[in-house]
JSON list of N, CA and C in Angstrom, two decimals:
[
{"chain": "A", "resi": 14, "resn": "MET", "atom": "N", "xyz": [0.85, -1.21, 0.00]},
{"chain": "A", "resi": 14, "resn": "MET", "atom": "CA", "xyz": [0.00, 0.00, 0.00]},
{"chain": "A", "resi": 14, "resn": "MET", "atom": "C", "xyz": [0.89, 1.26, 0.00]},
{"chain": "A", "resi": 15, "resn": "GLY", "atom": "N", "xyz": [1.81, 1.34, 0.94]},
{"chain": "A", "resi": 15, "resn": "GLY", "atom": "CA", "xyz": [2.65, 2.54, 1.07]},
{"chain": "A", "resi": 15, "resn": "GLY", "atom": "C", "xyz": [3.47, 2.81, -0.20]},
{"chain": "A", "resi": 16, "resn": "SER", "atom": "N", "xyz": [4.04, 1.73, -0.77]},
{"chain": "A", "resi": 16, "resn": "SER", "atom": "CA", "xyz": [4.88, 1.92, -1.96]},
{"chain": "A", "resi": 16, "resn": "SER", "atom": "C", "xyz": [4.05, 2.49, -3.12]},
{"chain": "A", "resi": 17, "resn": "LEU", "atom": "N", "xyz": [2.81, 2.03, -3.27]},
{"chain": "A", "resi": 17, "resn": "LEU", "atom": "CA", "xyz": [1.96, 2.52, -4.37]},
{"chain": "A", "resi": 17, "resn": "LEU", "atom": "C", "xyz": [1.70, 4.02, -4.21]},
{"chain": "A", "resi": 18, "resn": "VAL", "atom": "N", "xyz": [1.45, 4.46, -2.98]},
{"chain": "A", "resi": 18, "resn": "VAL", "atom": "CA", "xyz": [1.18, 5.88, -2.74]},
{"chain": "A", "resi": 18, "resn": "VAL", "atom": "C", "xyz": [2.41, 6.72, -3.10]},
{"chain": "A", "resi": 19, "resn": "LYS", "atom": "N", "xyz": [3.59, 6.25, -2.73]},
{"chain": "A", "resi": 19, "resn": "LYS", "atom": "CA", "xyz": [4.82, 6.99, -3.04]},
{"chain": "A", "resi": 19, "resn": "LYS", "atom": "C", "xyz": [5.00, 7.11, -4.55]},
{"chain": "A", "resi": 20, "resn": "LYS", "atom": "N", "xyz": [4.76, 6.02, -5.28]},
{"chain": "A", "resi": 20, "resn": "LYS", "atom": "CA", "xyz": [4.91, 6.05, -6.74]},
{"chain": "A", "resi": 20, "resn": "LYS", "atom": "C", "xyz": [3.95, 7.08, -7.34]},
{"chain": "A", "resi": 21, "resn": "ARG", "atom": "N", "xyz": [2.71, 7.09, -6.86]},
{"chain": "A", "resi": 21, "resn": "ARG", "atom": "CA", "xyz": [1.73, 8.05, -7.40]},
{"chain": "A", "resi": 21, "resn": "ARG", "atom": "C", "xyz": [2.19, 9.48, -7.12]},
{"chain": "A", "resi": 22, "resn": "ARG", "atom": "N", "xyz": [2.72, 9.73, -5.91]},
{"chain": "A", "resi": 22, "resn": "ARG", "atom": "CA", "xyz": [3.18, 11.08, -5.57]},
{"chain": "A", "resi": 22, "resn": "ARG", "atom": "C", "xyz": [4.33, 11.49, -6.48]},
{"chain": "A", "resi": 23, "resn": "LYS", "atom": "N", "xyz": [5.24, 10.56, -6.76]},
{"chain": "A", "resi": 23, "resn": "LYS", "atom": "CA", "xyz": [6.38, 10.89, -7.63]},
{"chain": "A", "resi": 23, "resn": "LYS", "atom": "C", "xyz": [5.87, 11.28, -9.02]},
{"chain": "A", "resi": 24, "resn": "ARG", "atom": "N", "xyz": [4.89, 10.55, -9.55]},
{"chain": "A", "resi": 24, "resn": "ARG", "atom": "CA", "xyz": [4.36, 10.86, -10.88]},
{"chain": "A", "resi": 24, "resn": "ARG", "atom": "C", "xyz": [3.74, 12.26, -10.88]},
{"chain": "A", "resi": 25, "resn": "MET", "atom": "N", "xyz": [3.00, 12.60, -9.84]},
{"chain": "A", "resi": 25, "resn": "MET", "atom": "CA", "xyz": [2.37, 13.92, -9.75]},
{"chain": "A", "resi": 25, "resn": "MET", "atom": "C", "xyz": [3.45, 15.00, -9.71]},
{"chain": "A", "resi": 26, "resn": "ARG", "atom": "N", "xyz": [4.51, 14.75, -8.94]},
{"chain": "A", "resi": 26, "resn": "ARG", "atom": "CA", "xyz": [5.59, 15.73, -8.82]},
{"chain": "A", "resi": 26, "resn": "ARG", "atom": "C", "xyz": [6.24, 15.99, -10.18]},
{"chain": "A", "resi": 27, "resn": "LYS", "atom": "N", "xyz": [6.47, 14.92, -10.94]},
{"chain": "A", "resi": 27, "resn": "LYS", "atom": "CA", "xyz": [7.10, 15.07, -12.26]},
{"chain": "A", "resi": 27, "resn": "LYS", "atom": "C", "xyz": [6.23, 15.94, -13.17]},
{"chain": "A", "resi": 28, "resn": "LYS", "atom": "N", "xyz": [4.93, 15.70, -13.18]},
{"chain": "A", "resi": 28, "resn": "LYS", "atom": "CA", "xyz": [4.02, 16.48, -14.03]},
{"chain": "A", "resi": 28, "resn": "LYS", "atom": "C", "xyz": [4.04, 17.95, -13.61]},
{"chain": "A", "resi": 29, "resn": "LYS", "atom": "N", "xyz": [3.99, 18.22, -12.30]},
{"chain": "A", "resi": 29, "resn": "LYS", "atom": "CA", "xyz": [4.01, 19.60, -11.82]},
{"chain": "A", "resi": 29, "resn": "LYS", "atom": "C", "xyz": [5.34, 20.25, -12.17]},
{"chain": "A", "resi": 30, "resn": "HIS", "atom": "N", "xyz": [6.44, 19.50, -12.03]},
{"chain": "A", "resi": 30, "resn": "HIS", "atom": "CA", "xyz": [7.77, 20.05, -12.29]},
{"chain": "A", "resi": 30, "resn": "HIS", "atom": "C", "xyz": [7.90, 20.49, -13.75]},
{"chain": "A", "resi": 31, "resn": "LYS", "atom": "N", "xyz": [7.33, 19.70, -14.66]},
{"chain": "A", "resi": 31, "resn": "LYS", "atom": "CA", "xyz": [7.41, 20.04, -16.09]},
{"chain": "A", "resi": 31, "resn": "LYS", "atom": "C", "xyz": [6.72, 21.38, -16.33]},
{"chain": "A", "resi": 32, "resn": "LYS", "atom": "N", "xyz": [5.55, 21.59, -15.73]},
{"chain": "A", "resi": 32, "resn": "LYS", "atom": "CA", "xyz": [4.82, 22.85, -15.91]},
{"chain": "A", "resi": 32, "resn": "LYS", "atom": "C", "xyz": [5.66, 24.01, -15.37]},
{"chain": "A", "resi": 33, "resn": "MET", "atom": "N", "xyz": [6.29, 23.81, -14.23]},
{"chain": "A", "resi": 33, "resn": "MET", "atom": "CA", "xyz": [7.12, 24.87, -13.63]},
{"chain": "A", "resi": 33, "resn": "MET", "atom": "C", "xyz": [8.29, 25.20, -14.55]},
{"chain": "A", "resi": 34, "resn": "LEU", "atom": "N", "xyz": [8.93, 24.19, -15.12]},
{"chain": "A", "resi": 34, "resn": "LEU", "atom": "CA", "xyz": [10.08, 24.42, -16.00]},
{"chain": "A", "resi": 34, "resn": "LEU", "atom": "C", "xyz": [9.64, 25.23, -17.23]},
{"chain": "A", "resi": 35, "resn": "ARG", "atom": "N", "xyz": [8.48, 24.91, -17.78]},
{"chain": "A", "resi": 35, "resn": "ARG", "atom": "CA", "xyz": [7.99, 25.64, -18.96]},
{"chain": "A", "resi": 35, "resn": "ARG", "atom": "C", "xyz": [7.81, 27.11, -18.62]},
{"chain": "A", "resi": 36, "resn": "ARG", "atom": "N", "xyz": [7.23, 27.42, -17.46]},
{"chain": "A", "resi": 36, "resn": "ARG", "atom": "CA", "xyz": [7.01, 28.82, -17.07]},
{"chain": "A", "resi": 36, "resn": "ARG", "atom": "C", "xyz": [8.34, 29.55, -16.94]},
{"chain": "A", "resi": 37, "resn": "THR", "atom": "N", "xyz": [9.32, 28.91, -16.29]},
{"chain": "A", "resi": 37, "resn": "THR", "atom": "CA", "xyz": [10.61, 29.57, -16.09]},
{"chain": "A", "resi": 37, "resn": "THR", "atom": "C", "xyz": [11.28, 29.82, -17.44]},
{"chain": "A", "resi": 38, "resn": "ARG", "atom": "N", "xyz": [11.14, 28.89, -18.38]},
{"chain": "A", "resi": 38, "resn": "ARG", "atom": "CA", "xyz": [11.77, 29.07, -19.70]},
{"chain": "A", "resi": 38, "resn": "ARG", "atom": "C", "xyz": [11.17, 30.28, -20.41]},
{"chain": "A", "resi": 39, "resn": "TYR", "atom": "N", "xyz": [9.85, 30.42, -20.36]},
{"chain": "A", "resi": 39, "resn": "TYR", "atom": "CA", "xyz": [9.20, 31.56, -21.02]},
{"chain": "A", "resi": 39, "resn": "TYR", "atom": "C", "xyz": [9.67, 32.87, -20.39]},
{"chain": "A", "resi": 40, "resn": "GLN", "atom": "N", "xyz": [9.76, 32.91, -19.05]},
{"chain": "A", "resi": 40, "resn": "GLN", "atom": "CA", "xyz": [10.18, 34.13, -18.36]},
{"chain": "A", "resi": 40, "resn": "GLN", "atom": "C", "xyz": [11.62, 34.48, -18.74]},
{"chain": "A", "resi": 41, "resn": "ARG", "atom": "N", "xyz": [12.50, 33.48, -18.82]},
{"chain": "A", "resi": 41, "resn": "ARG", "atom": "CA", "xyz": [13.91, 33.74, -19.15]},
{"chain": "A", "resi": 41, "resn": "ARG", "atom": "C", "xyz": [14.03, 34.29, -20.57]},
{"chain": "A", "resi": 42, "resn": "ASN", "atom": "N", "xyz": [13.26, 33.72, -21.50]},
{"chain": "A", "resi": 42, "resn": "ASN", "atom": "CA", "xyz": [13.32, 34.19, -22.89]},
{"chain": "A", "resi": 42, "resn": "ASN", "atom": "C", "xyz": [12.89, 35.65, -22.99]},
{"chain": "A", "resi": 43, "resn": "LYS", "atom": "N", "xyz": [11.87, 36.03, -22.23]},
{"chain": "A", "resi": 43, "resn": "LYS", "atom": "CA", "xyz": [11.39, 37.42, -22.27]},
{"chain": "A", "resi": 43, "resn": "LYS", "atom": "C", "xyz": [12.40, 38.31, -21.55]}
]
């Protein structure tokens, strides 16, 4: 049970991180 929850959290973190990286890239270009 615990291991499954950790895996799900890691997947969510990766998706959020990608969105954050995209925002920072746009700001740097401007």
